[in-house]
Amino acid sequence: MTGASAEPSGGPEGPLAALRAQIDEVDGQLLDLLARRLELVAEVGEVKGRHGLPIYAPDRERSMIEAKRAMAGERGLSPDLVEDVLRRLMRESYTHEKNMGFTRQAPDLGPVVIVGGGGRMGRLFGRMLTLSGYAVRVVERADTPEQVAEAVADAGMVLVSVPIHDTVGVISGLPPLPEDCLLVDLTSTKRAAMAAMLEAHPGPVLGLHPMFGPDVDSFAKQVVAYVPGRFPERSGWLLEQIRLWGARMHAVEADEHDHAMGLIQALRHFSTFAYGWHLAHEDRDLDTLLALSSPIYRLELVMVGRLFAQDPELYFDIITGSSDAVELVERYHERYGEVIALLREGDREGFVRRFGEVGAWFGEHADRFLTESRILLAHADSTRQ
Amino acid sequence: MTGASAEPSGGPEGPLAALRAQIDEVDGQLLDLLARRLELVAEVGEVKGRHGLPIYAPDRERSMIEAKRAMAGERGLSPDLVEDVLRRLMRESYTHEKNMGFTRQAPDLGPVVIVGGGGRMGRLFGRMLTLSGYAVRVVERADTPEQVAEAVADAGMVLVSVPIHDTVGVISGLPPLPEDCLLVDLTSTKRAAMAAMLEAHPGPVLGLHPMFGPDVDSFAKQVVAYVPGRFPERSGWLLEQIRLWGARMHAVEADEHDHAMGLIQALRHFSTFAYGWHLAHEDRDLDTLLALSSPIYRLELVMVGRLFAQDPELYFDIITGSSDAVELVERYHERYGEVIALLREGDREGFVRRFGEVGAWFGEHADRFLTESRILLAHADSTRQ
């Protein structure tokens, strides 16, 4: 604007247009190479699928990334840049692999019946099981008891995927299952569901909790918690099957699971709700807040606001599904109240001391999280429009 | 593991090795192209720098991305994949551009004196001003009043970049500045600093607040809030200069700024502190929590834990620097307590109604945030090791 005085003769338009034409040419080649790489990786996935190898192999991934970082260094390129681009490509590949076939781990299993198979999570499992060669039947609320009984009569597995507050009722209402049939649920709290399944069915029982929503690109790198129920040797094939889809399986007892979920789900979601409630009552101008936001605060606003684009009933169920949620939330509220005193009294020394105690509790994770968050915030910055 | 029965003769090793060799070859070409593209963009940056054009041009960026998304579609590639890769490359380019020259917007300005220029933010501004052709002098705590007076005697600008709780003291203690000298500060609360600057210096005054930490890759796309002080026509060049570095400038009054910062900084950081304090007292096993974490909860743990790898004194200053921080935090605590009753009484209907009210307050932002967070969480997943 005031730079006109420094303008050399000729102006920038000519050289800029020439450079941009070259960039377009490079981008064309780049896109062709990206497409070629995805094709090759898809072929790898096909070979793996044919031989029953899991699509996600953490050790191989790490050594591949290391090798490519070294290649980057040799070319004077940033290793972080190359790692980020390759990880983004790998994510794309996993998405493609969601649509390929997987080796069936239980060749002789009877049909799989998904109760609530029309819901989003039920549909996701239905698709993956179909891609793995199982016959999948869907049972829904509208089906009569006779239809349900007919559907499960020769079932090899019954998978219950219904809203949390319906789970126990649906399980208790199941018709008798074949003795060998594996009964599985996907509920996000496990104590009550496990008890109901063990009560309803004398055969093999397994509890699952996918730690992700139904809109993931793929199972790759996602966590699925599992709670052993009865006859674990007869559900091992399912754990292997889900591993083959790329997930990490994490064994946990029902009590420990639900206790952890109190923090991970109930307190987390409830505090987000309370913060949204607070924001709405402070009633500041959201556009001003966004305009003045640091990358971290913008991220917080995004993570709070996203909740309210979703289903309140689901969140009420998740929050109240943890039996000790109320106590946990109350303890948090109480401790929050305690530390407000540090502000009220301007107690810098007390704040710094407690800060150090929490830092000691996080241990080496704190530094690791700081590094991880910097990478993440840089991503958030670069996608911000 | 159980897939051995399905193993075709020959095994997967041969075909996999051949495919991986091809992938390595493609990656070599890919890295060469990335390097070539960065070179071309650096040349664009050089031409822009010579002609005083800003390095970040939102409209051009958007239309370039749209054109490349279309190119992706023509090749059967995911437009999102191509956009993500290009944005990552652009971020890399901005980092490079931090080290190139910028057109100087105030050709006749005397030397710039940075008070606290040895701190991290002071060093960042010092580097950018040097790259823009200004003579930069640094004044530090150890300098005597005589040395400071000598440094500012012919200064064109004095930039105060010291810890929050020192800002007013340092400004009040400045020696008389030349009448034309521009006095600027970088403090994250503005009322007190503005008053002190206007009192200390009868010449041009401007308040700045960079909405980011000193470890950013570059100024590109970052927000710098500015508070007009006195003789705004004599600080316009500085706003242009910072725009040229790539930042977005956001004008705001000191009161409005500090009011917003109460939410953006004080409440945010204090709640993070309180949550860390709560976690440390619940004293669960952090590794179990991480193993069972959904992507969202992992992100939350990361954003909480990162705080405790940083300087407690700085955070105490930021939190207590907002004059109404205590009241704001207390209101939040009170509202949090009110909504706990919904849980205690199992008031589903009341929860759902309030949820809807908050959703209405967020308006169309809620859906936008949900989309944005999905992209971000996918990034977080793919960098998770």
Short mmCIF file of C-alpha atoms in Angstrom, two decimals, chain A:
data_model
loop_
_atom_site.label_atom_id
_atom_site.label_comp_id
_atom_site.label_asym_id
_atom_site.label_seq_id
_atom_site.Cartn_x
_atom_site.Cartn_y
_atom_site.Cartn_z
CA MET A 1 0.00 0.00 0.00
CA THR A 2 2.71 2.47 0.97
CA GLY A 3 5.24 0.30 -0.87
CA ALA A 4 4.62 2.01 -4.22
CA SER A 5 7.67 4.20 -3.75
CA ALA A 6 9.88 1.10 -3.66
CA GLU A 7 8.33 -0.46 -6.81
CA PRO A 8 10.98 -1.45 -9.38
CA SER A 9 10.16 -0.84 -13.02
CA GLY A 10 8.26 -3.65 -14.73
CA GLY A 11 6.00 -4.60 -11.84
CA PRO A 12 5.55 -8.01 -10.31
CA GLU A 13 2.79 -9.37 -12.61
CA GLY A 14 4.99 -10.86 -15.35
CA PRO A 15 7.40 -12.85 -13.16
CA LEU A 16 4.58 -13.91 -10.80
CA ALA A 17 2.45 -15.28 -13.67
CA ALA A 18 5.43 -17.24 -15.03
CA LEU A 19 6.22 -18.74 -11.61
CA ARG A 20 2.57 -19.62 -11.02
CA ALA A 21 2.39 -21.44 -14.34
CA GLN A 22 5.40 -23.51 -13.27
CA ILE A 23 3.77 -24.23 -9.91
CA ASP A 24 0.64 -25.45 -11.71
CA GLU A 25 2.77 -27.78 -13.80
CA VAL A 26 4.51 -29.16 -10.71
CA ASP A 27 1.14 -29.61 -9.02
CA GLY A 28 -0.13 -31.64 -11.96
CA GLN A 29 2.85 -33.99 -11.63
CA LEU A 30 2.39 -34.06 -7.87
CA LEU A 31 -1.24 -35.13 -8.17
CA ASP A 32 -0.30 -37.88 -10.63
CA LEU A 33 2.30 -39.19 -8.18
CA LEU A 34 -0.15 -39.09 -5.26
CA ALA A 35 -2.64 -41.10 -7.32
CA ARG A 36 0.10 -43.58 -8.30
CA ARG A 37 1.18 -44.01 -4.69
CA LEU A 38 -2.38 -44.65 -3.53
CA GLU A 39 -2.73 -47.30 -6.24
CA LEU A 40 0.44 -49.08 -5.11
CA VAL A 41 -0.65 -49.00 -1.48
CA ALA A 42 -4.06 -50.35 -2.49
CA GLU A 43 -2.25 -53.27 -4.15
CA VAL A 44 -0.31 -53.84 -0.91
CA GLY A 45 -3.63 -53.87 0.93
CA GLU A 46 -5.02 -56.42 -1.50
CA VAL A 47 -2.05 -58.76 -1.03
CA LYS A 48 -2.34 -58.34 2.75
CA GLY A 49 -6.06 -59.00 2.65
CA ARG A 50 -5.55 -62.19 0.65
CA HIS A 51 -3.00 -63.43 3.19
CA GLY A 52 -4.85 -62.39 6.33
CA LEU A 53 -2.33 -59.73 7.38
CA PRO A 54 -3.60 -56.71 9.37
CA ILE A 55 -3.75 -53.47 7.39
CA TYR A 56 -2.11 -51.48 10.18
CA ALA A 57 1.38 -52.61 11.27
CA PRO A 58 2.75 -50.05 13.75
CA ASP A 59 6.41 -51.21 13.59
CA ARG A 60 6.56 -51.23 9.81
CA GLU A 61 4.87 -47.83 9.68
CA ARG A 62 7.41 -46.37 12.09
CA SER A 63 10.43 -47.72 10.19
CA MET A 64 8.99 -46.58 6.85
CA ILE A 65 8.47 -43.07 8.23
CA GLU A 66 12.01 -43.01 9.64
CA ALA A 67 13.47 -44.02 6.27
CA LYS A 68 11.52 -41.31 4.47
CA ARG A 69 12.50 -38.69 7.04
CA ALA A 70 16.13 -39.57 6.30
CA MET A 71 15.45 -39.26 2.54
CA ALA A 72 13.99 -35.81 3.24
CA GLY A 73 17.10 -34.75 5.16
CA GLU A 74 19.34 -35.80 2.25
CA ARG A 75 17.36 -33.51 -0.05
CA GLY A 76 17.40 -30.55 2.34
CA LEU A 77 13.65 -30.97 2.89
CA SER A 78 12.02 -30.73 6.31
CA PRO A 79 11.57 -34.28 7.70
CA ASP A 80 8.41 -33.08 9.51
CA LEU A 81 6.91 -31.91 6.23
CA VAL A 82 7.56 -35.28 4.59
CA GLU A 83 6.22 -37.19 7.59
CA ASP A 84 3.03 -35.09 7.62
CA VAL A 85 2.41 -35.60 3.91
CA LEU A 86 3.03 -39.36 4.15
CA ARG A 87 0.79 -39.73 7.20
CA ARG A 88 -1.97 -37.89 5.37
CA LEU A 89 -1.52 -40.29 2.44
CA MET A 90 -1.62 -43.27 4.78
CA ARG A 91 -4.86 -42.02 6.24
CA GLU A 92 -6.29 -41.83 2.73
CA SER A 93 -5.16 -45.39 2.08
CA TYR A 94 -6.85 -46.67 5.22
CA THR A 95 -10.08 -45.05 4.03
CA HIS A 96 -9.77 -46.91 0.75
CA GLU A 97 -9.06 -50.14 2.59
CA LYS A 98 -12.37 -49.79 4.42
CA ASN A 99 -13.92 -50.81 1.13
CA MET A 100 -11.76 -53.80 0.33
CA GLY A 101 -12.16 -57.36 1.44
CA PHE A 102 -10.70 -58.84 4.63
CA THR A 103 -9.85 -62.45 5.38
CA ARG A 104 -12.68 -64.07 7.29
CA GLN A 105 -11.40 -65.22 10.67
CA ALA A 106 -14.23 -67.60 11.52
CA PRO A 107 -14.82 -69.54 8.29
CA ASP A 108 -17.62 -71.73 9.67
CA LEU A 109 -19.59 -69.11 11.62
CA GLY A 110 -23.34 -68.94 11.01
CA PRO A 111 -24.99 -65.65 10.01
CA VAL A 112 -24.34 -62.51 12.03
CA VAL A 113 -27.47 -60.76 13.32
CA ILE A 114 -27.09 -57.07 14.16
CA VAL A 115 -29.82 -55.89 16.50
CA GLY A 116 -30.15 -52.17 15.78
CA GLY A 117 -28.22 -52.70 12.56
CA GLY A 118 -29.93 -49.71 10.96
CA GLY A 119 -28.23 -47.26 13.34
CA ARG A 120 -24.97 -45.61 12.32
CA MET A 121 -22.63 -47.75 14.45
CA GLY A 122 -24.59 -50.89 13.56
CA ARG A 123 -24.27 -50.06 9.87
CA LEU A 124 -20.52 -49.54 10.21
CA PHE A 125 -20.04 -52.97 11.84
CA GLY A 126 -22.42 -54.51 9.31
CA ARG A 127 -20.34 -53.17 6.42
CA MET A 128 -17.04 -54.35 7.91
CA LEU A 129 -18.44 -57.82 8.66
CA THR A 130 -19.87 -58.09 5.16
CA LEU A 131 -16.50 -57.06 3.67
CA SER A 132 -14.98 -59.84 5.77
CA GLY A 133 -17.22 -62.45 4.20
CA TYR A 134 -19.89 -62.94 6.88
CA ALA A 135 -23.59 -63.16 6.09
CA VAL A 136 -25.14 -60.18 7.91
CA ARG A 137 -28.81 -59.84 8.90
CA VAL A 138 -30.29 -56.70 10.41
CA VAL A 139 -32.98 -56.67 13.08
CA GLU A 140 -34.75 -53.42 13.94
CA ARG A 141 -37.27 -52.06 16.44
CA ALA A 142 -40.10 -52.61 13.94
CA ASP A 143 -39.49 -56.36 13.70
CA THR A 144 -41.94 -58.62 15.51
CA PRO A 145 -40.73 -61.11 18.16
CA GLU A 146 -41.39 -63.89 15.65
CA GLN A 147 -39.22 -62.22 13.04
CA VAL A 148 -36.41 -61.73 15.57
CA ALA A 149 -36.64 -65.36 16.72
CA GLU A 150 -36.45 -66.52 13.12
CA ALA A 151 -33.47 -64.27 12.39
CA VAL A 152 -31.42 -65.57 15.34
CA ALA A 153 -32.43 -69.25 15.00
CA ASP A 154 -29.20 -70.22 13.19
CA ALA A 155 -27.07 -67.18 14.14
CA GLY A 156 -23.35 -67.58 14.79
CA MET A 157 -23.20 -64.16 16.44
CA VAL A 158 -25.73 -61.64 17.71
CA LEU A 159 -24.40 -58.07 17.94
CA VAL A 160 -26.49 -55.59 19.95
CA SER A 161 -26.04 -51.99 18.75
CA VAL A 162 -28.86 -49.88 20.23
CA PRO A 163 -29.01 -46.62 22.26
CA ILE A 164 -27.50 -46.97 25.76
CA HIS A 165 -30.75 -46.66 27.65
CA ASP A 166 -32.32 -49.45 25.55
CA THR A 167 -29.43 -51.88 25.81
CA VAL A 168 -30.41 -53.84 28.91
CA GLY A 169 -34.05 -54.02 27.85
CA VAL A 170 -33.19 -55.21 24.35
CA ILE A 171 -30.76 -57.85 25.66
CA SER A 172 -33.24 -59.16 28.24
CA GLY A 173 -35.92 -59.32 25.57
CA LEU A 174 -33.87 -61.43 23.14
CA PRO A 175 -35.33 -64.82 22.22
CA PRO A 176 -33.22 -67.88 23.17
CA LEU A 177 -30.05 -68.00 21.04
CA PRO A 178 -28.31 -71.12 19.73
CA GLU A 179 -26.01 -72.51 22.43
CA ASP A 180 -22.85 -71.79 20.42
CA CYS A 181 -23.92 -68.30 19.36
CA LEU A 182 -21.62 -65.45 20.44
CA LEU A 183 -23.51 -62.57 22.09
CA VAL A 184 -21.79 -59.17 21.79
CA ASP A 185 -22.76 -55.57 22.59
CA LEU A 186 -21.26 -52.18 21.70
CA THR A 187 -22.53 -50.08 24.64
CA SER A 188 -20.31 -47.35 26.06
CA THR A 189 -20.90 -48.41 29.68
CA LYS A 190 -20.26 -52.05 30.35
CA ARG A 191 -21.32 -53.25 33.83
CA ALA A 192 -25.06 -53.40 33.24
CA ALA A 193 -24.79 -54.65 29.67
CA MET A 194 -22.37 -57.46 30.62
CA ALA A 195 -24.62 -58.57 33.45
CA ALA A 196 -27.66 -58.56 31.16
CA MET A 197 -25.85 -60.57 28.45
CA LEU A 198 -24.52 -63.18 30.90
CA GLU A 199 -28.01 -63.51 32.34
CA ALA A 200 -29.79 -63.71 28.97
CA HIS A 201 -27.49 -66.20 27.25
CA PRO A 202 -25.62 -69.23 28.67
CA GLY A 203 -23.21 -69.35 25.69
CA PRO A 204 -20.17 -67.21 24.79
CA VAL A 205 -20.42 -63.50 25.66
CA LEU A 206 -18.16 -60.54 24.83
CA GLY A 207 -18.49 -56.82 25.54
CA LEU A 208 -17.06 -54.29 23.07
CA HIS A 209 -16.76 -50.52 23.24
CA PRO A 210 -15.48 -48.81 20.10
CA MET A 211 -13.75 -45.64 21.34
CA PHE A 212 -14.81 -43.62 18.30
CA GLY A 213 -17.88 -42.43 16.51
CA PRO A 214 -19.43 -44.09 13.47
CA ASP A 215 -18.07 -41.39 11.13
CA VAL A 216 -14.40 -42.42 11.29
CA ASP A 217 -12.55 -42.83 8.00
CA SER A 218 -11.54 -46.35 8.95
CA PHE A 219 -10.80 -48.61 11.92
CA ALA A 220 -7.08 -48.10 11.41
CA LYS A 221 -5.40 -46.93 14.65
CA GLN A 222 -8.72 -46.62 16.46
CA VAL A 223 -9.14 -48.22 19.88
CA VAL A 224 -11.75 -50.86 20.66
CA ALA A 225 -12.01 -51.78 24.35
CA TYR A 226 -13.21 -55.31 25.07
CA VAL A 227 -14.53 -56.93 28.21
CA PRO A 228 -14.20 -60.72 28.39
CA GLY A 229 -17.56 -62.26 29.32
CA ARG A 230 -17.82 -66.05 29.01
CA PHE A 231 -15.83 -68.65 26.98
CA PRO A 232 -13.21 -66.17 25.73
CA GLU A 233 -11.71 -68.88 23.50
CA ARG A 234 -14.87 -68.65 21.42
CA SER A 235 -14.67 -64.91 20.79
CA GLY A 236 -10.94 -64.71 19.99
CA TRP A 237 -11.71 -64.83 16.27
CA LEU A 238 -13.73 -61.60 16.55
CA LEU A 239 -10.86 -59.77 18.28
CA GLU A 240 -8.54 -60.96 15.50
CA GLN A 241 -11.09 -59.87 12.89
CA ILE A 242 -11.29 -56.35 14.28
CA ARG A 243 -7.47 -56.21 14.56
CA LEU A 244 -7.37 -57.09 10.88
CA TRP A 245 -9.53 -54.04 10.21
CA GLY A 246 -6.69 -52.01 11.75
CA ALA A 247 -7.92 -51.32 15.30
CA ARG A 248 -6.01 -51.70 18.55
CA MET A 249 -7.81 -53.99 21.00
CA HIS A 250 -7.61 -53.05 24.67
CA ALA A 251 -8.71 -55.63 27.29
CA VAL A 252 -10.39 -54.16 30.37
CA GLU A 253 -12.65 -55.29 33.20
CA ALA A 254 -16.19 -53.86 33.21
CA ASP A 255 -15.70 -52.01 36.52
CA GLU A 256 -12.38 -50.47 35.51
CA HIS A 257 -13.85 -49.53 32.14
CA ASP A 258 -16.87 -47.77 33.58
CA HIS A 259 -14.74 -46.02 36.19
CA ALA A 260 -12.43 -44.64 33.47
CA MET A 261 -15.42 -43.70 31.30
CA GLY A 262 -16.69 -41.50 34.12
CA LEU A 263 -13.74 -39.20 33.43
CA ILE A 264 -13.37 -39.84 29.72
CA GLN A 265 -17.03 -39.44 28.85
CA ALA A 266 -19.27 -38.23 31.65
CA LEU A 267 -17.13 -35.46 33.15
CA ARG A 268 -15.78 -34.45 29.75
CA HIS A 269 -19.15 -34.11 28.05
CA PHE A 270 -20.88 -32.61 31.04
CA SER A 271 -18.21 -29.93 31.49
CA THR A 272 -18.47 -29.09 27.81
CA PHE A 273 -22.21 -28.75 28.21
CA ALA A 274 -21.77 -26.52 31.27
CA TYR A 275 -19.24 -24.37 29.44
CA GLY A 276 -21.60 -23.93 26.52
CA TRP A 277 -24.37 -23.02 28.96
CA HIS A 278 -22.04 -20.46 30.54
CA LEU A 279 -21.00 -18.98 27.17
CA ALA A 280 -24.61 -18.63 26.06
CA HIS A 281 -25.38 -16.76 29.28
CA GLU A 282 -22.36 -14.48 29.06
CA ASP A 283 -23.76 -13.83 25.57
CA ARG A 284 -20.67 -12.21 24.05
CA ASP A 285 -20.50 -11.71 20.33
CA LEU A 286 -19.21 -15.02 18.99
CA ASP A 287 -17.70 -13.39 15.91
CA THR A 288 -15.65 -11.01 18.09
CA LEU A 289 -14.52 -13.93 20.23
CA LEU A 290 -13.46 -15.84 17.12
CA ALA A 291 -11.70 -12.82 15.64
CA LEU A 292 -9.71 -12.36 18.85
CA SER A 293 -9.06 -16.04 19.43
CA SER A 294 -5.64 -17.53 19.82
CA PRO A 295 -5.32 -20.88 18.02
CA ILE A 296 -5.86 -22.68 21.35
CA TYR A 297 -8.99 -20.79 22.26
CA ARG A 298 -10.38 -21.21 18.78
CA LEU A 299 -9.82 -24.95 19.17
CA GLU A 300 -11.68 -24.85 22.46
CA LEU A 301 -14.63 -22.96 20.98
CA VAL A 302 -14.75 -25.48 18.14
CA MET A 303 -14.68 -28.45 20.52
CA VAL A 304 -17.42 -26.91 22.68
CA GLY A 305 -19.63 -25.76 19.83
CA ARG A 306 -19.48 -29.13 18.03
CA LEU A 307 -21.32 -30.77 20.94
CA PHE A 308 -24.40 -28.68 20.34
CA ALA A 309 -24.69 -29.77 16.70
CA GLN A 310 -25.32 -33.30 18.00
CA ASP A 311 -28.04 -35.31 19.72
CA PRO A 312 -28.79 -34.14 23.30
CA GLU A 313 -30.50 -37.44 24.20
CA LEU A 314 -27.37 -39.38 23.30
CA TYR A 315 -25.22 -37.15 25.47
CA PHE A 316 -27.60 -37.33 28.41
CA ASP A 317 -27.42 -41.12 28.13
CA ILE A 318 -23.63 -41.17 27.94
CA ILE A 319 -23.25 -38.82 30.91
CA THR A 320 -25.74 -40.54 33.18
CA GLY A 321 -24.68 -44.01 31.98
CA SER A 322 -21.64 -43.92 34.27
CA SER A 323 -22.97 -44.89 37.67
CA ASP A 324 -20.61 -42.58 39.58
CA ALA A 325 -20.93 -39.65 37.18
CA VAL A 326 -22.76 -37.38 39.62
CA GLU A 327 -20.18 -37.87 42.38
CA LEU A 328 -17.34 -37.32 39.94
CA VAL A 329 -18.85 -34.13 38.56
CA GLU A 330 -19.51 -32.91 42.09
CA ARG A 331 -15.92 -33.57 43.16
CA TYR A 332 -14.68 -31.58 40.14
CA HIS A 333 -17.01 -28.72 40.97
CA GLU A 334 -15.84 -28.70 44.57
CA ARG A 335 -12.14 -28.68 43.66
CA TYR A 336 -12.78 -25.93 41.12
CA GLY A 337 -14.36 -23.91 43.92
CA GLU A 338 -11.36 -24.52 46.16
CA VAL A 339 -8.82 -23.19 43.68
CA ILE A 340 -10.88 -20.07 42.93
CA ALA A 341 -9.71 -18.92 46.36
CA LEU A 342 -6.18 -18.65 44.91
CA LEU A 343 -7.46 -16.01 42.49
CA ARG A 344 -9.62 -14.22 45.02
CA GLU A 345 -6.67 -13.87 47.38
CA GLY A 346 -4.09 -13.23 44.66
CA ASP A 347 -2.16 -16.20 46.05
CA ARG A 348 0.56 -16.46 43.42
CA GLU A 349 2.76 -18.70 45.52
CA GLY A 350 -0.09 -21.15 46.17
CA PHE A 351 -0.99 -21.24 42.47
CA VAL A 352 2.60 -21.89 41.41
CA ARG A 353 3.00 -24.67 43.99
CA ARG A 354 -0.18 -26.48 42.91
CA PHE A 355 0.76 -26.01 39.27
CA GLY A 356 4.03 -27.80 40.03
CA GLU A 357 2.20 -30.64 41.78
CA VAL A 358 -0.03 -31.22 38.78
CA GLY A 359 2.99 -31.01 36.49
CA ALA A 360 4.67 -33.72 38.58
CA TRP A 361 1.57 -35.88 38.26
CA PHE A 362 1.59 -35.56 34.45
CA GLY A 363 5.32 -36.37 34.54
CA GLU A 364 7.00 -36.72 31.18
CA HIS A 365 3.60 -36.73 29.48
CA ALA A 366 3.38 -32.94 29.93
CA ASP A 367 6.33 -32.25 27.63
CA ARG A 368 5.18 -34.84 25.15
CA PHE A 369 1.71 -33.27 25.10
CA LEU A 370 3.20 -29.82 24.55
CA THR A 371 5.06 -31.09 21.49
CA GLU A 372 2.04 -32.98 20.21
CA SER A 373 -0.24 -29.98 20.68
CA ARG A 374 2.15 -27.71 18.76
CA ILE A 375 1.96 -30.02 15.77
CA LEU A 376 -1.80 -30.17 16.09
CA LEU A 377 -2.24 -26.42 16.46
CA ALA A 378 -0.05 -25.86 13.41
CA HIS A 379 -2.40 -28.18 11.51
CA ALA A 380 -5.38 -26.26 12.87
CA ASP A 381 -3.79 -22.98 11.74
CA SER A 382 -3.09 -24.20 8.27
CA THR A 383 -6.63 -25.46 7.68
CA ARG A 384 -8.14 -22.30 9.12
CA GLN A 385 -9.60 -20.29 6.29
#
